[in-house]
Short mmCIF file of C-alpha atoms and ligand atoms in Angstrom, two decimals:
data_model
loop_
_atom_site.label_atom_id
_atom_site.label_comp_id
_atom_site.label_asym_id
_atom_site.label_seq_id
_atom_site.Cartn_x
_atom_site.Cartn_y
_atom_site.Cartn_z
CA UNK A 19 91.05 31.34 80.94
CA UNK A 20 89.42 33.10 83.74
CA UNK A 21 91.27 36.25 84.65
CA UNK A 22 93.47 36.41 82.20
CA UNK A 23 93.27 40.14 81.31
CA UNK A 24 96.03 40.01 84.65
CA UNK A 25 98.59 38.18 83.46
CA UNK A 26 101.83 39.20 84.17
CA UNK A 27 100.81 42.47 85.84
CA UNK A 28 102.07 41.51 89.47
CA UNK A 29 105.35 40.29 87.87
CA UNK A 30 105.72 43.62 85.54
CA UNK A 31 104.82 45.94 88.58
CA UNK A 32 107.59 44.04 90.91
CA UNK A 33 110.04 44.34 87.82
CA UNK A 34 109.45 47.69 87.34
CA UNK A 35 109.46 49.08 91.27
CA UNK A 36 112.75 47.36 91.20
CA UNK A 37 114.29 49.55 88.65
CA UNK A 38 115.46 52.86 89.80
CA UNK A 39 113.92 55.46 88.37
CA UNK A 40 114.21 58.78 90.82
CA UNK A 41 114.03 61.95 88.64
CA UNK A 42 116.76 65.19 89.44
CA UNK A 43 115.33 68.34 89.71
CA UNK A 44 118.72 69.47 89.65
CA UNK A 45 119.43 68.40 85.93
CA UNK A 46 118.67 69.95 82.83
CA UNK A 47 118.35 67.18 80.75
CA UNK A 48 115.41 65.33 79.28
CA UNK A 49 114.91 63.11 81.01
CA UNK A 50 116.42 64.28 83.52
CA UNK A 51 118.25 60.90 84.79
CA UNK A 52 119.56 58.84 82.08
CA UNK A 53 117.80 55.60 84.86
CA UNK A 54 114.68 57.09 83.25
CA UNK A 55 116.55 56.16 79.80
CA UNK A 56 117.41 52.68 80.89
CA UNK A 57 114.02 52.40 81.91
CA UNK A 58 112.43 53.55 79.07
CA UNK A 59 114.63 51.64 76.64
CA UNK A 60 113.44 48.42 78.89
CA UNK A 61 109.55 49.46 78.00
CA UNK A 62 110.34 49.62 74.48
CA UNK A 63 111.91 46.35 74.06
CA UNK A 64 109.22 44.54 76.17
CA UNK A 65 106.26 46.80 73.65
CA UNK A 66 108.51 45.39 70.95
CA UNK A 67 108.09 42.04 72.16
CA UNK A 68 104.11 42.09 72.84
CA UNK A 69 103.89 43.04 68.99
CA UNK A 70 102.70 47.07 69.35
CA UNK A 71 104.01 48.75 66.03
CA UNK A 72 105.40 52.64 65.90
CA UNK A 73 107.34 51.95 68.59
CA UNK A 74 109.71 54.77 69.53
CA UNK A 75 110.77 57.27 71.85
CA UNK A 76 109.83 60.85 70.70
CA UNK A 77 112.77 62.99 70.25
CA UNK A 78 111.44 66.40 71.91
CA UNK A 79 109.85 64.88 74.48
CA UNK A 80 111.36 61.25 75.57
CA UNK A 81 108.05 59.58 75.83
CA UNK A 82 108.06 56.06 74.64
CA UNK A 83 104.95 55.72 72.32
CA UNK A 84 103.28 52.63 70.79
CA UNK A 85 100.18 51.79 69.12
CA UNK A 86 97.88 48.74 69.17
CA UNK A 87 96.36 49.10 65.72
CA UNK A 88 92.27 48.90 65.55
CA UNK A 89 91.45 45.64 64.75
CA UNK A 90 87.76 46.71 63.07
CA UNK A 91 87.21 48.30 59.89
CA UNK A 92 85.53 51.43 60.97
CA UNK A 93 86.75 54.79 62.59
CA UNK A 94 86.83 55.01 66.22
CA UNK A 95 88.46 58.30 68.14
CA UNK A 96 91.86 56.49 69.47
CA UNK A 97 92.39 56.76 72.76
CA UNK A 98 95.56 57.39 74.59
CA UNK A 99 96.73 56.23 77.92
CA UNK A 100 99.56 57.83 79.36
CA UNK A 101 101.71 57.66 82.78
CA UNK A 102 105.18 58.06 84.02
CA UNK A 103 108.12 56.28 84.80
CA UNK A 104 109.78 58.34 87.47
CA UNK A 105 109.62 58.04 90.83
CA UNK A 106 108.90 61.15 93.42
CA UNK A 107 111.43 63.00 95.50
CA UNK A 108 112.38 60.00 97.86
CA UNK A 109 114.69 57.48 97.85
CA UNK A 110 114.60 54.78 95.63
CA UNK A 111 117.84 53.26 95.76
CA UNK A 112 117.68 48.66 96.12
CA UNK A 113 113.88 49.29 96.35
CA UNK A 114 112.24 45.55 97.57
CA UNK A 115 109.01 45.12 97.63
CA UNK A 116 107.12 42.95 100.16
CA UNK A 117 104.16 40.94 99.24
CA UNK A 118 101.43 40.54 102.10
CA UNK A 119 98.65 38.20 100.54
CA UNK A 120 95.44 37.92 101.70
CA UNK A 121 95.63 40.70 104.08
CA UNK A 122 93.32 40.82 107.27
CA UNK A 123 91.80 44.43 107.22
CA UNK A 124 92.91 45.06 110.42
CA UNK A 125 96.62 44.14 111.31
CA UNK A 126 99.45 46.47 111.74
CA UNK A 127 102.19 45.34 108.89
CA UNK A 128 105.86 45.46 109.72
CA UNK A 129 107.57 46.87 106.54
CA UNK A 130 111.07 45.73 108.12
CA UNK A 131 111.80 42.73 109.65
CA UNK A 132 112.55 44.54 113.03
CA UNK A 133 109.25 46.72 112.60
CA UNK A 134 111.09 50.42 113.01
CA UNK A 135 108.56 51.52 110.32
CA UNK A 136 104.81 50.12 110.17
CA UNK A 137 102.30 50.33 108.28
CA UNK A 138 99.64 50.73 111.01
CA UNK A 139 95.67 50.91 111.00
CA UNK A 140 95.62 54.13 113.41
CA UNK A 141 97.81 55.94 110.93
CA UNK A 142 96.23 54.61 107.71
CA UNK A 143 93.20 53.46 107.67
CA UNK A 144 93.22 53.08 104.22
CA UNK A 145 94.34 49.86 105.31
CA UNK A 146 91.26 49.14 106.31
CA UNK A 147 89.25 48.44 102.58
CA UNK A 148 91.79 45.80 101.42
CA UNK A 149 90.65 43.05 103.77
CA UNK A 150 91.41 39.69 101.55
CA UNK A 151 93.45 41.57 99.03
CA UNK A 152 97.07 41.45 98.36
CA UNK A 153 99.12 44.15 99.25
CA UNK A 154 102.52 45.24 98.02
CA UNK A 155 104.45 47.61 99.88
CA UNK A 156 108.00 48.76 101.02
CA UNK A 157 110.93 47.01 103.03
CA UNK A 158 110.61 50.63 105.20
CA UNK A 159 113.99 52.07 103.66
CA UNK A 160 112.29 53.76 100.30
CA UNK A 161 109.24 54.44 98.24
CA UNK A 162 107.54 51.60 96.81
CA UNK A 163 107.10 53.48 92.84
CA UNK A 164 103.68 52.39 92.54
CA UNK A 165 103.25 56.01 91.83
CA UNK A 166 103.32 55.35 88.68
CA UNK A 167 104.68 52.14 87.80
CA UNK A 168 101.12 50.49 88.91
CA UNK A 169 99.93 53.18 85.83
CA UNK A 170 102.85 51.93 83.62
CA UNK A 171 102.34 47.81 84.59
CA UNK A 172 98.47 48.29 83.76
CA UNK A 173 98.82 50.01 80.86
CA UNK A 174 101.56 47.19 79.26
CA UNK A 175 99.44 44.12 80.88
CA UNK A 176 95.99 46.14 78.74
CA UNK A 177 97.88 46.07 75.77
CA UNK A 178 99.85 42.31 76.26
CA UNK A 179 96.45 41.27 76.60
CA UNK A 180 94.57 42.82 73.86
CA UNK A 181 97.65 42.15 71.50
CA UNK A 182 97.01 38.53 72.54
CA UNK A 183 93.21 38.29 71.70
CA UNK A 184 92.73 40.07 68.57
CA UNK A 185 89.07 38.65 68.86
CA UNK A 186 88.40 41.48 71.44
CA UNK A 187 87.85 44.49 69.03
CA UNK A 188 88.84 48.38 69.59
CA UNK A 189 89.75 51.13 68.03
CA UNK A 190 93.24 52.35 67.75
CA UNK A 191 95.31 53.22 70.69
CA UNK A 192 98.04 54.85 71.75
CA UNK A 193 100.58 54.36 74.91
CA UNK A 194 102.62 57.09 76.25
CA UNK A 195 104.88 56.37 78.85
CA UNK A 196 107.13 59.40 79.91
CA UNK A 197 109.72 60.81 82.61
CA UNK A 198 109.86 63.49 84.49
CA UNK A 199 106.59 63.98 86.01
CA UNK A 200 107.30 64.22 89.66
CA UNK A 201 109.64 66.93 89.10
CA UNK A 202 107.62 68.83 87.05
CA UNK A 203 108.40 68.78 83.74
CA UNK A 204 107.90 66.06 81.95
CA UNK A 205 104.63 66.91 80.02
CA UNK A 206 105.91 70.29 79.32
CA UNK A 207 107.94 68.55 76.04
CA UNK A 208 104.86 66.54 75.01
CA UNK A 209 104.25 66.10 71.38
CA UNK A 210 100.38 65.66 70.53
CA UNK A 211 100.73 65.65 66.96
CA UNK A 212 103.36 62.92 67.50
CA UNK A 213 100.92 60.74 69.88
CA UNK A 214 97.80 60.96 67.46
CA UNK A 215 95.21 60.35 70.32
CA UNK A 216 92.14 62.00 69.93
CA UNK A 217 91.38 62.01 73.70
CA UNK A 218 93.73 60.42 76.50
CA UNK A 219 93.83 59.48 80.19
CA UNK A 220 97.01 59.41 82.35
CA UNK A 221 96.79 56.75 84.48
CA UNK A 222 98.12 57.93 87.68
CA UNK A 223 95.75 58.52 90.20
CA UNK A 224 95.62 57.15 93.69
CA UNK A 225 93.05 55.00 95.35
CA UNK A 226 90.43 52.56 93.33
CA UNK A 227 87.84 54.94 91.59
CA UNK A 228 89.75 58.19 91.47
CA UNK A 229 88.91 60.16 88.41
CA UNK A 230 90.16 63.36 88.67
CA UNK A 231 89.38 66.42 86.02
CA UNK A 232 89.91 69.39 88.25
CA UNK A 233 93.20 71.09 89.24
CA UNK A 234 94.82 74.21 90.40
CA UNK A 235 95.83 77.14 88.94
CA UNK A 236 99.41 77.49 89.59
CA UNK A 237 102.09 80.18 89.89
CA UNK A 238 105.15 80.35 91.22
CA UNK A 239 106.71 83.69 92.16
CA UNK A 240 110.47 84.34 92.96
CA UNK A 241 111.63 87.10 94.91
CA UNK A 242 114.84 89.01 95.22
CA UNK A 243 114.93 91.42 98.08
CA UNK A 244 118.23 94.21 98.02
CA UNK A 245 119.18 95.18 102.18
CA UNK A 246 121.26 97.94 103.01
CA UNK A 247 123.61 96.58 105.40
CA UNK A 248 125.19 99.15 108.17
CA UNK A 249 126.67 98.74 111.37
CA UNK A 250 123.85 98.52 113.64
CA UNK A 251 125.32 101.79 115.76
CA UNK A 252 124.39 103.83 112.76
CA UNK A 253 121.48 102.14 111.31
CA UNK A 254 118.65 104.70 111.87
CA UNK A 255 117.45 105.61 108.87
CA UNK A 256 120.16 104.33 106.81
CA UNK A 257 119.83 100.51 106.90
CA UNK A 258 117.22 98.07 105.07
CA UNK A 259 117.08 94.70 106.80
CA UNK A 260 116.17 92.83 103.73
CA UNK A 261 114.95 90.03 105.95
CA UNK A 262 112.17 92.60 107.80
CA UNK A 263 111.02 93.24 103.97
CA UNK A 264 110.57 89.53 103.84
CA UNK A 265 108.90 89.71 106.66
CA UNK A 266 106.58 92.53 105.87
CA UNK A 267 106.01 91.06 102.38
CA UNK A 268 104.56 87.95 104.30
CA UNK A 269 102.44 89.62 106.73
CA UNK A 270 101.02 91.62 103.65
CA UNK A 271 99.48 88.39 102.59
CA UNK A 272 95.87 87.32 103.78
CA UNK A 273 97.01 85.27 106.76
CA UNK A 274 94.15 82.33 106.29
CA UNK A 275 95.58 81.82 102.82
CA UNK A 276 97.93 79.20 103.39
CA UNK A 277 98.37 76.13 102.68
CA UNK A 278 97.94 74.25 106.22
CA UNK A 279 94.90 76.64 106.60
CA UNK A 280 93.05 76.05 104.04
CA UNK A 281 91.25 72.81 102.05
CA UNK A 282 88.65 71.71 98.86
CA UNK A 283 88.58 74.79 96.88
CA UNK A 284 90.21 76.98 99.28
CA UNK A 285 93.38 79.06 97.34
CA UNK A 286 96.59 79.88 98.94
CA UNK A 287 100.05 81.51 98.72
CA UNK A 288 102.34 79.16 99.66
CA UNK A 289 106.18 80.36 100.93
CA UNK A 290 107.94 77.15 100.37
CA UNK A 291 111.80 78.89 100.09
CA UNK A 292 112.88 81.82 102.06
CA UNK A 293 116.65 82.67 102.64
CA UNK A 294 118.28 85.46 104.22
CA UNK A 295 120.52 88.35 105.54
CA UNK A 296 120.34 91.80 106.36
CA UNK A 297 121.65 92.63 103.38
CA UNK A 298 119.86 90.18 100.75
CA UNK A 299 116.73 88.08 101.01
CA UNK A 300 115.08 85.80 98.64
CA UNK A 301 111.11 84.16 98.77
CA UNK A 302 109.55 81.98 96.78
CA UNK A 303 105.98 81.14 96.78
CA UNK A 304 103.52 78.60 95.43
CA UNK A 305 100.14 80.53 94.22
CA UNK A 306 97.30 78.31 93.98
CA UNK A 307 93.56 78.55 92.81
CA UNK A 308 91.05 76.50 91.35
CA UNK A 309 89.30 79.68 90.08
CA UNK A 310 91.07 81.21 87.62
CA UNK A 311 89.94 85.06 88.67
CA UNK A 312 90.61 84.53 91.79
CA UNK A 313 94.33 82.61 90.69
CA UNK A 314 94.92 86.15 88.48
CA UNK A 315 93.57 88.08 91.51
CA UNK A 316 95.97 86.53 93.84
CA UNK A 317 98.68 87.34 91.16
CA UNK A 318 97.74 90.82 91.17
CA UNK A 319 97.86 91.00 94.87
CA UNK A 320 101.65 89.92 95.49
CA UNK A 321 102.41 92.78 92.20
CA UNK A 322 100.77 94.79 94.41
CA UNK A 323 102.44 94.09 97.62
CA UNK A 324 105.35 94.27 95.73
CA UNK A 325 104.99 97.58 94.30
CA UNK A 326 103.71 99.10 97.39
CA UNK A 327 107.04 97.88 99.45
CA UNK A 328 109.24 99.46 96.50
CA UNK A 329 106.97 103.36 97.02
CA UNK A 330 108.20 103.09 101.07
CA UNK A 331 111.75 102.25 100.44
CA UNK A 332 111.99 104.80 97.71
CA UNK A 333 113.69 102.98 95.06
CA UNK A 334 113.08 99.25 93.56
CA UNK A 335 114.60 97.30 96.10
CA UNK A 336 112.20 94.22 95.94
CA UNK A 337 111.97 92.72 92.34
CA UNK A 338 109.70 89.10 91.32
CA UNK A 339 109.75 86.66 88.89
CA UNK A 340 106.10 85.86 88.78
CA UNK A 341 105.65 83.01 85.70
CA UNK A 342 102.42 80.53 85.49
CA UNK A 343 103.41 76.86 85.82
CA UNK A 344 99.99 75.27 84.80
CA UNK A 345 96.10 76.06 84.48
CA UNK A 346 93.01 74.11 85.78
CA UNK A 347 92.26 71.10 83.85
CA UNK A 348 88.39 71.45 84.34
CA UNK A 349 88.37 74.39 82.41
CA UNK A 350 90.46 72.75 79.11
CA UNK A 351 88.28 69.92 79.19
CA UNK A 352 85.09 71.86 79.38
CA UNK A 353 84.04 70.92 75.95
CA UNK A 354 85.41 67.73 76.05
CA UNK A 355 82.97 66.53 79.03
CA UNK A 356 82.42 63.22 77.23
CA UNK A 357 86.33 62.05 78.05
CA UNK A 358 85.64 62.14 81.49
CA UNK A 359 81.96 60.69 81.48
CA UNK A 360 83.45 57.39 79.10
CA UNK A 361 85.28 56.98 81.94
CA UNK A 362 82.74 57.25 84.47
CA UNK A 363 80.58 55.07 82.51
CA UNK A 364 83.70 52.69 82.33
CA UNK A 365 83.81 52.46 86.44
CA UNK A 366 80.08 52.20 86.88
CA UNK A 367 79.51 49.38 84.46
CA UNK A 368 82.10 47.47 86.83
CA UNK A 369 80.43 48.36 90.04
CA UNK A 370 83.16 51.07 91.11
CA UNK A 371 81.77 54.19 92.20
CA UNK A 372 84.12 57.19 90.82
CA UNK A 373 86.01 59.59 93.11
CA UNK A 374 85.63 62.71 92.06
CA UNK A 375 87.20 65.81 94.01
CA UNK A 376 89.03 68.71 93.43
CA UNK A 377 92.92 68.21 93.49
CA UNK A 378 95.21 70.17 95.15
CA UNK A 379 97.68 70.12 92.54
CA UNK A 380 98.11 69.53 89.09
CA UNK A 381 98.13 66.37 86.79
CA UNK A 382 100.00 65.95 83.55
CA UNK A 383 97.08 65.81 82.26
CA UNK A 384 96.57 69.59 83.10
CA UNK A 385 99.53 70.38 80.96
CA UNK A 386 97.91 68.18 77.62
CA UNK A 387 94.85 69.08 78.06
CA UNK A 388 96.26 72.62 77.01
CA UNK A 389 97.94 71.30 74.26
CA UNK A 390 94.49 70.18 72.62
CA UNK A 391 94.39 66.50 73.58
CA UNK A 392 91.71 66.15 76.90
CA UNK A 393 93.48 64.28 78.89
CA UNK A 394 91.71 63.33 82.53
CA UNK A 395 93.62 61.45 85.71
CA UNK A 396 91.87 57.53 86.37
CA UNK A 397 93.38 55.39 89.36
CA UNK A 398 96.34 53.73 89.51
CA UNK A 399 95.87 51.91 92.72
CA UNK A 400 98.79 53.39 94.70
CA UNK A 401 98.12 54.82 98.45
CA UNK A 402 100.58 56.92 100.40
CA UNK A 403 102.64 58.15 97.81
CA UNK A 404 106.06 59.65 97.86
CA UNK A 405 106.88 57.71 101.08
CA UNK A 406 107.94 54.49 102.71
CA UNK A 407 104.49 54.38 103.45
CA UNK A 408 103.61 53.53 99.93
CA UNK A 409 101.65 50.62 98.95
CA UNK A 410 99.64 48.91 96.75
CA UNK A 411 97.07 46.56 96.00
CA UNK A 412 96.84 44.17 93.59
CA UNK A 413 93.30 43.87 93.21
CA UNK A 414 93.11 47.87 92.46
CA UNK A 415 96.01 47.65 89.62
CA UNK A 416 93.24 44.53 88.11
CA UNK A 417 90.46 47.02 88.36
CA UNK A 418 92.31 49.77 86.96
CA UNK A 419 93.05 47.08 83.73
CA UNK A 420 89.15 46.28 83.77
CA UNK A 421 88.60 50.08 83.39
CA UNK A 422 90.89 50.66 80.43
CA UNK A 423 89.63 47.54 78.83
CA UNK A 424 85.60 48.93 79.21
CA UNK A 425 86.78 52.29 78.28
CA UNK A 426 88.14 50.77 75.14
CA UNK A 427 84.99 48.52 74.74
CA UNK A 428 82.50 51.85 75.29
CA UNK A 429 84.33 53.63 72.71
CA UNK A 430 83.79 51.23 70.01
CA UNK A 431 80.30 50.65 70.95
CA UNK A 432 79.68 54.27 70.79
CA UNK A 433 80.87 54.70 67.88
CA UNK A 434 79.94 51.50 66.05
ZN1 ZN B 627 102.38 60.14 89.72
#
């Protein structure tokens, strides 16, 4: 009996890491990798099976959604809890997962048998805090996925267990389980009205305790610089190196604001694309701010730049694409403070202190928390995401399925 809120979440999370579920940033489609599909169509047989009702994938969006219905007679908000299937820009092909139980605290771990790629302690000493637990991590040739199939497995071992012991009362809630987030676009297609929460969490956080409700502004800005391309013998005064505008776009920028230079709170333009000739050059930045002035200030500054550059060439040689991507959670939650202190409550009551910091990116939370639904980030469990490095451990994914079980209990009893 003991314990058995876990069952079947090591099994689910090994299932799922094993199916391949890389997103395309190339594609169009939603989702954008019919593996994301498959996937999908997997969850909703397996929801099916556990008993949740509504169970369907949303049309505009691709999000599988299910409901455990309330089991009490009264009206509690419903809570959602959300994550995605994908997996991050890595590969992700025959992924095989390696189980290291009751880890030391202090051993390097080969992740192949020949030990070309380790997991050591002077490189990650995350390593460090999971002395006894059991860790799940890569063969060394791809990602592991726990980003965010640890979210997804906890989420489907919460509800397997609560759709087991209808003695253990909540509200109604909802599960959301979507593509498409590391590429961007997943939550953009969202359907609220469809998902009927009344608050939400995405479950997709890293390390044990992160609760994350602050974000960056973002922007992205594309630029299309027009050179005048001579021969070089007769280029005074004639030609326009398009790649010296690039240049003296860039050096128009505050040169501390940039990514590797800066840290907490700290903004930046960030030129992540550049590509050029004499007689055509093309930039694109990532603008980022966790104020929003300063995020529109920084905006105005690169129209500036812009605009200046176009005056000394004498005709519009330098045009932008400047478009928002998405907005800092904090301030769509700021009447909604109570989502993220349930779940602080939640994390206390089982002795884990919350992480809170300002992330340096965005959530898909940030995105549906615009929409109208408050939707903070709670751990998942997973550490060095996006890599080989990637692990796990199982003791974190059990916490994070303590947290949404207390979050579900505190919501009843505060509204009781
Ligand atoms: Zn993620």
């Amino acid at each position: 009996m003991a314990n058995e809120q876990y069952d079947g979440l090591l099994d689910r999370f090994l299932k799922y890491v094993k199916t391949e579920t890389r997103s395309n940033p190339e594609s169009t489609t939603i989702p954008s990798d019919p593996k994301e599909t498959a996937f999908l169509n997997d969850l909703a047989a397996e929801l099916t099976d556990l008993g949740l009702t509504n169970v369907h994938i949303n049309k505009q969006s691709s999000y599988l959604m299910a409901t455990i219905p309330s089991n009490v007679d009264y009206q509690v908000p419903k809570i959602g809890y959300i994550s995605h299937v994908d997996t991050a820009d890595f590969n992700a092909h025959n992924v095989n997962p390696q189980i290291v139980k009751n880890y030391d605290g202090h051993s390097d771990i080969n992740l192949d048998p020949d030990g070309k790629y380790q997991l050591t302690v002077a490189d990650f000493p995350s390593l460090k805090k999971y002395q006894g637990d059991t860790l799940i991590t890569t063969d060394g040739s791809t990602l592991l996925g726990a980003d965010d199939k640890s979210g997804v497995a906890e989420i489907v071992t919460m509800a397997a267990y609560l759709m087991a012991h209808p003695e253990i009362k909540h509200g109604e809630i909802e599960i959301g389980l979507g593509p498409d987030e590391e590429i961007g676009t997943g939550a953009d297609h969202f359907d609220v009205a469809d998902f009927g929460a009344d608050i939400a969490y995405t479950v997709d956080a890293g390390p044990l305790g992160e609760l994350e409700y602050e974000t960056f502004n973002a922007a992205q800005a594309e630029i299309e610089i027009a050179g005048k391309d001579v021969h070089t013998a007769v280029a005074k005064g004639t030609m326009i190196n398009a790649i010296q505008v690039a240049i003296d776009l860039h050096d128009s920028l505050p040169a501390h604001d940039r990514a590797e230079r800066t840290a907490g709170r700290e903004g930046f333009f960030h030129l992540y694309k550049f590509d050029g000739t004499v007689d055509h050059a093309s930039m694109t930045y990532l603008i980022r701010d966790h104020d929003r002035q300063t995020f529109e200030e920084r905006k105005h500054m690169l129209e500036r730049v812009v605009d200046c550059l176009n005056t000394e060439l004498g005709e519009k040689r330098v045009t932008m694409k400047l478009y928002d991507q998405y907005y800092n959670l904090k301030d769509a939650l700021k009447d909604h403070m109570e989502v993220v202190a349930l779940a602080k409550q939640a994390m206390e009551e089982l002795g884990i202190t919350p992480d809170i910091y300002p992330v340096r990116g965005g959530t898909d939370g940030s995105t549906i928390s615009y929409m109208g639904l408050p939707t903070p980030n709670l751990f998942a469990g997973g550490e060095n995401m996006h890599s080989r490095f990637e692990y796990v451990s199982l003791q974190t994914m059990e916490k994070a399925v303590d947290v949404l079980l207390k979050i579900n209990e505190l919501n009843l009893k505060q509204h009781k």
